[in-house]
Amino acid sequence: MPVQTTGRFSYANWEERAVGSSEASPRLAHASVTNTFSGGIEAVDTTCEYSIVYITEKTGTFTGMERLAGRLDGREGAFVVEERGSFGADGSVRCTFEVVPGSGTGELTGLRGSGSFTTGPGASSFPYTFHYDLD
């Protein structure tokens, strides 16, 4: 039966660059991001890479991969999640993520799961929810 865990994360660094012509529409970008997770997932300075499509200057979608190394409900190891989401003109971001099969290491070997988060403008940290199973 899946276990649910929750916590918060914050952006530690965000470096974005245009891909192709900055005059093109829709516009493409790439972002290298580091995040810090607390709560059920404890991971500092994660490694995350996003591909972004700006439909307008303030709206669009993204996909990415993020490696989290640390602890999950006290179990030590690392795993990778695939992320997919959208962002709105109001500054909100909605994202779902899923563990990449076979990516769990250490005490997280055999990890399966998915989660989500929604962010809003002006906050420095955001809640996430993660449902998982371990073999």
CSV table of C-alpha atoms in Angstrom, one decimal, residues 14 16-17 19 26-31 49-64 83-89 92-96 117:
chain,number,residue,atom,x,y,z
A,14,TRP,CA,17.7,29.2,-11.0
A,16,GLU,CA,17.9,30.1,-17.4
A,17,ARG,CA,19.0,30.7,-21.0
A,19,VAL,CA,17.3,28.1,-26.7
A,26,PRO,CA,6.6,30.2,-28.8
A,27,ARG,CA,9.9,30.7,-27.2
A,28,LEU,CA,12.1,27.8,-25.9
A,29,ALA,CA,14.4,28.0,-22.8
A,30,HIS,CA,16.5,25.7,-20.7
A,31,ALA,CA,16.9,26.1,-16.9
A,49,GLU,CA,17.2,20.5,-15.6
A,50,TYR,CA,14.1,21.9,-17.2
A,51,SER,CA,13.1,22.4,-20.8
A,52,ILE,CA,10.6,25.3,-21.0
A,53,VAL,CA,8.1,26.5,-23.6
A,54,TYR,CA,6.9,30.1,-23.2
A,55,ILE,CA,3.5,30.4,-24.9
A,56,THR,CA,3.4,34.1,-23.8
A,57,GLU,CA,5.9,36.0,-21.6
A,58,LYS,CA,4.2,34.7,-18.5
A,59,THR,CA,2.6,31.4,-19.4
A,60,GLY,CA,3.8,28.0,-20.6
A,61,THR,CA,4.8,24.5,-19.9
A,62,PHE,CA,7.9,22.6,-18.8
A,63,THR,CA,9.4,19.1,-18.5
A,64,GLY,CA,12.5,18.2,-16.4
A,83,GLU,CA,8.6,16.4,-13.8
A,84,ARG,CA,5.9,17.9,-16.0
A,85,GLY,CA,4.0,21.1,-15.4
A,86,SER,CA,2.6,24.5,-16.4
A,87,PHE,CA,2.8,28.1,-15.2
A,88,GLY,CA,0.2,30.8,-15.4
A,89,ALA,CA,0.1,34.5,-15.8
A,92,SER,CA,1.4,30.0,-10.2
A,93,VAL,CA,3.1,26.8,-11.1
A,94,ARG,CA,1.5,23.3,-11.2
A,95,CYS,CA,3.7,20.3,-11.4
A,96,THR,CA,3.4,16.5,-11.2
A,117,PHE,CA,3.2,20.6,-6.0
